Tab-separated table of C-alpha atoms and ligand atoms in Angstrom:
chain	number	residue	atom	x	y	z
A	1	MET	CA	123.207	61.964	-7.840
A	2	LEU	CA	125.553	62.694	-4.989
A	3	GLU	CA	128.558	62.943	-7.290
A	4	LYS	CA	127.191	66.375	-8.191
A	5	PHE	CA	128.367	67.636	-4.809
A	6	ILE	CA	131.366	69.922	-4.837
A	7	MET	CA	133.774	70.267	-1.928
A	8	ALA	CA	132.897	73.171	0.380
A	9	PRO	CA	135.785	75.318	1.647
A	10	PRO	CA	136.601	74.990	5.364
A	11	ASP	CA	134.807	77.394	7.694
A	12	PRO	CA	136.979	80.515	8.136
A	13	ILE	CA	136.785	80.262	11.951
A	14	LEU	CA	135.865	76.706	12.991
A	15	GLY	CA	137.934	75.318	10.081
A	16	LEU	CA	140.975	76.920	11.706
A	17	THR	CA	140.434	74.821	14.827
A	18	GLU	CA	140.313	71.695	12.624
A	19	ALA	CA	143.681	72.671	11.102
A	20	PHE	CA	145.070	73.561	14.550
A	21	LEU	CA	144.131	70.137	15.964
A	22	LYS	CA	145.982	68.433	13.103
A	23	ASP	CA	149.144	70.507	13.654
A	24	SER	CA	151.808	68.432	15.443
A	25	ASN	CA	153.893	71.421	16.610
A	26	PRO	CA	153.857	71.230	20.459
A	27	ASN	CA	154.169	75.023	20.641
A	28	LYS	CA	151.184	75.764	18.418
A	29	ILE	CA	148.884	78.613	19.467
A	30	ASN	CA	145.198	78.912	18.585
A	31	LEU	CA	144.002	82.526	18.528
A	32	GLY	CA	141.284	81.784	15.987
A	33	VAL	CA	137.942	80.726	17.403
A	34	GLY	CA	136.339	82.963	20.039
A	35	VAL	CA	136.697	80.670	23.015
A	36	TYR	CA	137.981	81.948	26.357
A	37	LYS	CA	141.159	80.400	27.751
A	38	ASP	CA	142.508	80.911	31.239
A	39	ASN	CA	146.173	81.610	31.842
A	40	LEU	CA	146.830	77.828	31.766
A	41	ASN	CA	145.444	77.771	28.225
A	42	LYS	CA	142.344	75.841	29.336
A	43	THR	CA	138.672	76.587	28.762
A	44	PRO	CA	137.447	75.599	32.216
A	45	ILE	CA	133.868	74.935	33.235
A	46	PHE	CA	132.683	77.778	35.498
A	47	ASN	CA	132.519	76.822	39.216
A	48	THR	CA	128.936	77.995	39.316
A	49	VAL	CA	128.065	75.817	36.310
A	50	LYS	CA	129.656	72.776	37.988
A	51	LYS	CA	127.662	73.446	41.154
A	52	VAL	CA	124.376	73.558	39.248
A	53	GLU	CA	125.305	70.440	37.291
A	54	LYS	CA	125.892	68.521	40.532
A	55	PHE	CA	122.524	69.670	41.788
A	56	LEU	CA	120.823	68.732	38.508
A	57	LEU	CA	122.384	65.278	38.531
A	58	GLU	CA	120.654	64.576	41.832
A	59	LYS	CA	117.436	66.511	41.467
A	60	GLU	CA	116.522	66.488	37.784
A	61	GLN	CA	113.310	64.498	37.411
A	62	THR	CA	112.750	64.226	33.687
A	63	LYS	CA	114.283	64.551	30.254
A	64	SER	CA	110.922	65.222	28.657
A	65	TYR	CA	110.673	67.963	26.013
A	66	LEU	CA	110.826	71.636	26.846
A	67	PRO	CA	108.105	73.818	25.285
A	68	ILE	CA	108.828	74.924	21.690
A	69	SER	CA	109.872	78.355	22.979
A	70	GLY	CA	112.127	76.816	25.628
A	71	SER	CA	112.219	77.046	29.399
A	72	PRO	CA	109.876	79.870	30.546
A	73	GLU	CA	112.080	80.609	33.606
A	74	PHE	CA	115.126	80.883	31.380
A	75	CYS	CA	113.360	83.206	28.926
A	76	GLU	CA	112.126	85.477	31.707
A	77	ASN	CA	115.545	85.751	33.343
A	78	VAL	CA	117.296	86.356	30.046
A	79	GLN	CA	114.967	89.281	29.328
A	80	TRP	CA	115.889	90.777	32.689
A	81	LEU	CA	119.601	90.206	32.168
A	82	VAL	CA	119.574	91.861	28.753
A	83	LEU	CA	116.975	94.610	29.120
A	84	GLY	CA	117.086	95.244	32.877
A	85	LYS	CA	114.428	94.087	35.332
A	86	ASN	CA	112.580	97.415	35.340
A	87	ASN	CA	112.451	97.857	31.603
A	88	CYS	CA	109.015	99.216	30.738
A	89	ALA	CA	108.854	97.161	27.517
A	90	ILE	CA	108.750	94.096	29.797
A	91	SER	CA	106.128	95.486	32.179
A	92	GLU	CA	104.035	96.548	29.166
A	93	LYS	CA	104.177	92.896	28.018
A	94	ARG	CA	105.633	93.760	24.646
A	95	VAL	CA	108.687	91.529	24.863
A	96	ALA	CA	108.682	87.932	23.626
A	97	THR	CA	111.686	85.710	24.248
A	98	VAL	CA	112.415	82.232	22.960
A	99	GLN	CA	115.298	79.968	23.860
A	100	THR	CA	117.503	79.062	20.899
A	101	VAL	CA	120.334	76.687	20.038
A	102	GLY	CA	123.122	79.157	20.793
A	103	GLY	CA	123.311	82.656	19.332
A	104	THR	CA	123.705	81.340	15.790
A	105	SER	CA	120.276	79.744	15.660
A	106	ALA	CA	118.770	82.901	17.167
A	107	LEU	CA	120.060	84.698	14.056
A	108	ARG	CA	118.748	82.007	11.744
A	109	ILE	CA	115.348	81.840	13.465
A	110	PHE	CA	115.121	85.624	13.101
A	111	ALA	CA	115.988	85.367	9.401
A	112	ASP	CA	113.413	82.636	8.726
A	113	LEU	CA	110.801	84.452	10.798
A	114	ILE	CA	111.176	87.689	8.858
A	115	LYS	CA	111.290	85.927	5.509
A	116	ALA	CA	108.118	83.951	6.231
A	117	ASN	CA	106.127	86.823	7.716
A	118	ILE	CA	107.267	90.022	6.021
A	119	GLY	CA	108.824	88.706	2.812
A	120	THR	CA	112.455	88.842	1.769
A	121	LYS	CA	114.215	91.843	3.186
A	122	LYS	CA	117.569	93.481	2.872
A	123	ILE	CA	119.902	93.357	5.829
A	124	TRP	CA	122.822	95.734	6.387
A	125	LEU	CA	125.959	94.316	7.999
A	126	SER	CA	128.926	96.194	9.406
A	127	ASP	CA	132.105	96.056	7.347
A	128	PRO	CA	133.693	93.927	8.694
A	129	THR	CA	131.463	91.622	10.690
A	130	TRP	CA	131.436	88.060	12.069
A	131	GLU	CA	132.191	85.738	9.136
A	132	ASN	CA	129.005	83.739	9.637
A	133	HIS	CA	126.564	86.679	9.506
A	134	ALA	CA	126.620	87.025	5.727
A	135	LYS	CA	126.343	83.270	5.223
A	136	ILE	CA	123.358	82.914	7.541
A	137	PHE	CA	121.408	85.672	5.829
A	138	GLN	CA	122.462	84.645	2.342
A	139	THR	CA	121.326	81.068	3.019
A	140	ALA	CA	118.029	82.410	4.333
A	141	GLY	CA	117.537	84.318	1.060
A	142	PHE	CA	118.304	87.874	2.137
A	143	GLU	CA	119.805	90.629	0.078
A	144	MET	CA	122.786	92.172	1.784
A	145	GLY	CA	124.264	95.627	2.143
A	146	THR	CA	127.218	96.775	4.203
A	147	TYR	CA	127.899	99.910	6.199
A	148	PRO	CA	131.444	101.149	6.950
A	149	TYR	CA	132.547	100.374	10.498
A	150	TYR	CA	136.316	100.051	10.722
A	151	ASN	CA	138.758	102.828	9.861
A	152	PRO	CA	142.090	101.148	9.027
A	153	GLU	CA	143.936	104.461	9.254
A	154	ASN	CA	143.406	104.953	12.978
A	155	HIS	CA	142.162	101.437	13.849
A	156	GLY	CA	138.990	103.079	15.183
A	157	LEU	CA	135.359	103.471	14.230
A	158	ALA	CA	134.546	104.887	10.773
A	159	TRP	CA	131.772	106.871	12.436
A	160	ASP	CA	131.131	109.571	9.793
A	161	LYS	CA	131.058	107.069	6.975
A	162	MET	CA	128.883	104.725	9.007
A	163	LEU	CA	126.364	107.514	9.679
A	164	ALA	CA	126.338	108.595	6.052
A	165	THR	CA	125.392	105.049	4.999
A	166	LEU	CA	122.780	104.595	7.733
A	167	GLU	CA	121.130	107.775	6.434
A	168	THR	CA	120.567	106.056	3.080
A	169	ILE	CA	118.982	102.835	4.362
A	170	PRO	CA	115.375	102.633	3.182
A	171	GLU	CA	112.422	102.086	5.483
A	172	GLY	CA	111.738	98.427	6.256
A	173	ASP	CA	115.319	97.239	5.852
A	174	ILE	CA	117.155	95.564	8.725
A	175	LEU	CA	120.298	96.857	10.398
A	176	LEU	CA	122.498	94.345	12.189
A	177	LEU	CA	124.386	95.885	15.109
A	178	HIS	CA	126.705	94.273	17.654
A	179	GLY	CA	125.473	94.965	21.204
A	180	CYS	CA	129.024	95.070	22.606
A	181	CYS	CA	132.515	93.701	21.961
A	182	HIS	CA	132.154	94.029	18.190
A	183	ASN	CA	133.272	90.860	16.426
A	184	PRO	CA	135.861	91.074	14.849
A	185	THR	CA	137.072	94.628	15.563
A	186	GLY	CA	136.550	95.026	19.325
A	187	ILE	CA	135.402	98.613	18.584
A	188	ASP	CA	132.110	99.643	20.202
A	189	LEU	CA	129.816	102.646	19.887
A	190	ASN	CA	129.814	105.118	22.763
A	191	LYS	CA	126.697	106.385	24.533
A	192	GLU	CA	126.104	109.347	22.201
A	193	GLN	CA	126.679	107.212	19.137
A	194	TRP	CA	124.078	104.673	20.317
A	195	LEU	CA	121.632	107.562	20.796
A	196	THR	CA	122.316	108.852	17.299
A	197	VAL	CA	121.844	105.389	15.794
A	198	ALA	CA	118.591	104.992	17.755
A	199	ASP	CA	117.292	108.278	16.293
A	200	ILE	CA	118.152	107.211	12.764
A	201	LEU	CA	116.484	103.816	13.234
A	202	LYS	CA	113.356	105.473	14.531
A	203	THR	CA	113.059	108.246	11.991
A	204	ARG	CA	113.898	106.063	9.005
A	205	GLY	CA	111.798	103.048	10.103
A	206	ILE	CA	114.709	100.594	10.055
A	207	LEU	CA	114.375	97.349	12.043
A	208	PRO	CA	117.376	96.747	14.345
A	209	LEU	CA	118.732	93.255	14.935
A	210	ILE	CA	121.315	93.291	17.707
A	211	ASP	CA	123.766	90.431	18.045
A	212	PHE	CA	124.720	90.162	21.721
A	213	ALA	CA	127.172	87.317	22.211
A	214	TYR	CA	129.639	88.852	24.662
A	215	GLN	CA	127.650	90.498	27.465
A	216	GLY	CA	130.012	91.055	30.400
A	217	LEU	CA	133.265	90.711	28.508
A	218	GLY	CA	133.625	94.359	27.539
A	219	ASP	CA	133.029	96.710	30.469
A	220	GLY	CA	130.686	94.608	32.616
A	221	LEU	CA	127.313	92.859	32.481
A	222	GLU	CA	125.236	96.022	32.993
A	223	GLU	CA	127.539	98.389	31.118
A	224	ASP	CA	127.625	96.174	28.027
A	225	ALA	CA	123.824	96.195	27.808
A	226	GLN	CA	123.506	100.005	27.733
A	227	GLY	CA	123.551	100.299	23.942
A	228	ILE	CA	120.757	97.767	23.577
A	229	ARG	CA	118.718	99.437	26.311
A	230	THR	CA	119.090	102.800	24.568
A	231	ILE	CA	117.774	101.337	21.330
A	232	VAL	CA	114.886	99.589	23.110
A	233	GLU	CA	113.948	102.817	24.866
A	234	LYS	CA	113.762	104.782	21.618
A	235	VAL	CA	112.763	102.310	18.934
A	236	PRO	CA	109.427	100.464	19.121
A	237	GLU	CA	110.518	97.242	17.393
A	238	VAL	CA	113.848	95.546	18.121
A	239	PHE	CA	115.231	92.007	17.863
A	240	ILE	CA	118.135	90.776	19.993
A	241	CYS	CA	120.129	87.550	19.664
A	242	SER	CA	121.827	86.539	22.909
A	243	SER	CA	124.383	83.833	23.450
A	244	PHE	CA	125.526	82.193	26.676
A	245	SER	CA	128.500	80.427	25.125
A	246	LYS	CA	131.005	82.966	26.374
A	247	ASN	CA	129.608	84.523	29.542
A	248	PHE	CA	128.569	81.147	31.022
A	249	GLY	CA	131.192	79.112	29.135
A	250	LEU	CA	128.367	76.936	27.794
A	251	TYR	CA	129.789	76.669	24.271
A	252	ASN	CA	128.818	73.076	23.520
A	253	GLU	CA	125.484	73.231	25.327
A	254	ARG	CA	124.300	75.603	22.577
A	255	CYS	CA	122.333	77.976	24.741
A	256	GLY	CA	121.002	81.279	23.429
A	257	ALA	CA	117.870	83.368	23.071
A	258	LEU	CA	115.962	85.453	20.552
A	259	ILE	CA	114.268	88.467	22.113
A	260	SER	CA	111.659	90.425	20.241
A	261	VAL	CA	110.544	93.828	21.487
A	262	CYS	CA	107.283	94.869	19.837
A	263	ALA	CA	105.223	98.062	19.782
A	264	ASP	CA	102.337	96.502	21.750
A	265	SER	CA	101.451	93.296	23.538
A	266	GLU	CA	98.998	92.058	20.917
A	267	THR	CA	101.666	92.184	18.210
A	268	CYS	CA	104.053	90.544	20.640
A	269	GLN	CA	101.754	87.524	21.016
A	270	LYS	CA	101.514	87.167	17.241
A	271	VAL	CA	105.291	87.404	16.834
A	272	LEU	CA	105.800	84.814	19.584
A	273	SER	CA	103.358	82.438	17.892
A	274	GLN	CA	105.305	82.737	14.627
A	275	MET	CA	108.658	82.314	16.370
A	276	LYS	CA	107.295	79.003	17.649
A	277	VAL	CA	106.244	77.952	14.135
A	278	THR	CA	109.761	78.743	12.872
A	279	ILE	CA	111.416	76.816	15.709
A	280	ARG	CA	109.121	73.810	15.345
A	281	THR	CA	110.144	73.406	11.710
A	282	ASN	CA	113.853	73.870	12.473
A	283	TYR	CA	114.679	71.832	15.573
A	284	SER	CA	111.277	71.382	17.223
A	285	ASN	CA	112.310	72.545	20.693
A	286	PRO	CA	115.608	73.457	22.333
A	287	PRO	CA	117.912	71.413	24.593
A	288	ALA	CA	117.312	71.855	28.323
A	289	HIS	CA	120.654	71.494	30.073
A	290	GLY	CA	122.248	74.899	29.347
A	291	ALA	CA	119.005	76.757	30.013
A	292	HIS	CA	118.560	75.019	33.401
A	293	ILE	CA	122.059	76.102	34.341
A	294	VAL	CA	121.587	79.714	33.226
A	295	HIS	CA	118.286	80.288	34.996
A	296	THR	CA	119.429	78.521	38.176
A	297	ILE	CA	122.509	80.740	38.387
A	298	LEU	CA	120.564	83.892	37.592
A	299	THR	CA	117.896	83.211	40.219
A	300	ASN	CA	120.060	82.039	43.121
A	301	GLU	CA	121.561	84.988	44.972
A	302	ASP	CA	124.832	83.298	45.980
A	303	LEU	CA	125.404	81.606	42.651
A	304	ARG	CA	124.643	84.794	40.807
A	305	LYS	CA	127.180	86.773	42.818
A	306	GLU	CA	129.807	84.102	42.255
A	307	TRP	CA	129.037	83.956	38.518
A	308	GLU	CA	129.275	87.752	38.207
A	309	GLN	CA	132.703	87.487	39.794
A	310	GLU	CA	133.726	84.744	37.376
A	311	VAL	CA	132.721	86.918	34.404
A	312	LYS	CA	134.596	89.883	35.907
A	313	GLU	CA	137.748	87.796	36.217
A	314	MET	CA	137.580	86.733	32.563
A	315	CYS	CA	137.094	90.317	31.529
A	316	SER	CA	139.994	91.540	33.614
A	317	ARG	CA	142.338	88.771	32.364
A	318	ILE	CA	141.580	89.790	28.785
A	319	LYS	CA	142.347	93.438	29.620
A	320	THR	CA	145.628	92.419	31.278
A	321	MET	CA	146.634	90.412	28.210
A	322	ARG	CA	145.842	93.327	25.892
A	323	LYS	CA	148.127	95.556	27.942
A	324	LEU	CA	150.906	92.995	28.143
A	325	PHE	CA	150.703	92.268	24.420
A	326	VAL	CA	151.130	95.948	23.549
A	327	GLU	CA	153.983	96.325	26.063
A	328	LYS	CA	155.833	93.246	24.786
A	329	LEU	CA	155.579	94.413	21.177
A	330	LYS	CA	157.095	97.733	22.223
A	331	GLU	CA	159.839	95.976	24.196
A	332	LYS	CA	160.698	93.955	21.107
A	333	GLY	CA	161.388	97.228	19.314
A	334	VAL	CA	158.281	97.163	17.100
A	335	THR	CA	157.845	100.757	15.965
A	336	GLN	CA	154.349	100.265	14.559
A	337	ASP	CA	151.829	101.645	17.053
A	338	PHE	CA	149.678	98.844	18.484
A	339	SER	CA	148.312	100.851	21.412
A	340	PHE	CA	144.812	100.727	19.866
A	341	ILE	CA	144.617	97.081	20.994
A	342	GLU	CA	144.215	98.288	24.579
A	343	GLU	CA	141.177	100.375	23.623
A	344	GLN	CA	139.310	97.515	21.967
A	345	LYS	CA	136.672	95.614	23.935
A	346	GLY	CA	135.926	91.957	24.485
A	347	MET	CA	137.655	88.856	23.229
A	348	PHE	CA	138.819	90.127	19.882
A	349	SER	CA	141.382	92.462	18.549
A	350	PHE	CA	141.538	93.505	14.950
A	351	SER	CA	145.303	93.475	14.862
A	352	GLY	CA	145.894	95.125	11.508
A	353	LEU	CA	147.949	92.083	10.423
A	354	THR	CA	147.538	91.405	6.710
A	355	LYS	CA	146.355	88.098	5.253
A	356	GLU	CA	149.910	87.373	4.085
A	357	GLN	CA	151.261	87.963	7.586
A	358	VAL	CA	148.514	85.777	9.068
A	359	LEU	CA	149.359	82.950	6.648
A	360	ARG	CA	153.068	83.202	7.477
A	361	LEU	CA	152.261	83.000	11.192
A	362	ARG	CA	150.259	79.840	10.512
A	363	GLU	CA	152.734	78.154	8.181
A	364	GLU	CA	156.009	79.137	9.815
A	365	PHE	CA	155.039	79.416	13.502
A	366	SER	CA	151.869	77.309	13.950
A	367	ILE	CA	150.025	80.388	15.202
A	368	TYR	CA	146.403	80.328	14.107
A	369	ILE	CA	144.655	83.669	13.537
A	370	VAL	CA	141.592	84.373	11.370
A	371	ASN	CA	142.602	85.597	7.874
A	372	SER	CA	141.108	89.035	8.560
A	373	GLY	CA	143.798	89.569	11.223
A	374	ARG	CA	141.350	89.033	14.103
A	375	ILE	CA	143.142	87.794	17.203
A	376	ASN	CA	141.373	86.085	20.076
A	377	VAL	CA	143.084	87.955	22.914
A	378	ALA	CA	141.505	85.501	25.364
A	379	GLY	CA	143.812	82.840	23.908
A	380	ILE	CA	146.988	84.695	24.910
A	381	THR	CA	148.660	83.449	28.101
A	382	THR	CA	151.793	84.482	30.010
A	383	ASP	CA	153.251	81.238	28.674
A	384	ASN	CA	152.640	81.771	24.958
A	385	ILE	CA	152.909	85.563	24.723
A	386	ASP	CA	156.684	85.725	24.132
A	387	ARG	CA	156.507	83.205	21.312
A	388	LEU	CA	153.574	85.058	19.820
A	389	VAL	CA	155.253	88.466	19.985
A	390	GLU	CA	158.516	87.079	18.605
A	391	ALA	CA	156.674	85.502	15.647
A	392	ILE	CA	154.735	88.718	14.949
A	393	THR	CA	157.935	90.770	14.872
A	394	GLN	CA	159.312	88.277	12.323
A	395	VAL	CA	156.385	88.719	9.939
A	396	LEU	CA	155.832	92.476	10.258
B	401	LMR	C1	133.842	83.329	16.881
B	401	LMR	O1	133.549	84.361	16.278
B	401	LMR	O2	134.974	82.844	16.857
B	401	LMR	C2	132.797	82.644	17.717
B	401	LMR	O3	131.607	83.356	17.664
B	401	LMR	C3	132.634	81.208	17.398
B	401	LMR	C4	131.993	80.956	16.061
B	401	LMR	O4	131.013	80.225	16.030
B	401	LMR	O5	132.468	81.462	15.048
């Protein structure tokens, strides 16, 4: 029977890393997958994470299962980190949070939860969005629509077109938004735009799902959560998928959360019970290590301060690289205006490079960029930037 299988194409993002690892060019550069690199081109373990790991090695008493919904301390602290400690949705007990296997399984648990409890729904994704969004929701049996997001003419937000589409979304559909550091464009909504979107969601009865994988890498941990908090303040029902891959560097620990804000606490209990059913039939219960690290850092005053500083440093290195990248392109005599790269937020920059240019960079220069032209700015270092800029000028 198995001969019926057909070969699946490589993953557009993680498949690039597979190709990169096989490349024997010693000067190869990987700007594909969204993984932070320091200026030595390493993805180091945070100091704070190492400290907690040392502590856990000595003090951890058991490897017994976590509850289906994960570590309660972790879930509580994640709610505070995302929504703010004084958020009235929390004090009104209408927030339910479960720990998930990274941000990706938070999305999939959401999809399965909605499908099982409300029936198949249509979800609206930004154009463009993270490559995996469409696949997750397609696999879960959703219908999909897109709303305009990127304006290629000015490399900014296609705000008017986006609004016009949001105004057509029927009641009961789901709108997927990026909480900050939009992946892949790096273009975020401003305060007024979040307010406008919140009004539309509320008046039209659209359910928001906010993907929040980069908190702290745009303008700061608090600043990056403002859009989400605006939506939660105005809209009675909201889902949020958080990831701690980037802002704690816990990529391979697969640590994330699914937060559900409900209209009242009774509904919240019902939603939580169904989230547990969905998790139990997916992976039973989540892994403990990453969650222990996150909640220990968030609850220890000294560790928390040090971690906040570590996130700030990542954020500021990315900003420095954006600036340097734009400057170097100018120095090289590139007349095309790339200054928009400095305005974009988070790890990614939608460079405007075409698929053909991206493929030439890969084949001729061993520089790996996602086909859409998305560059992981966090992969640029003072060591590889000249080679990168030189190669780009060759393919422009
Ligand atoms: C990315 O967009 O590169 C990251 O979110 C990693 C992934 O899983 O695709």
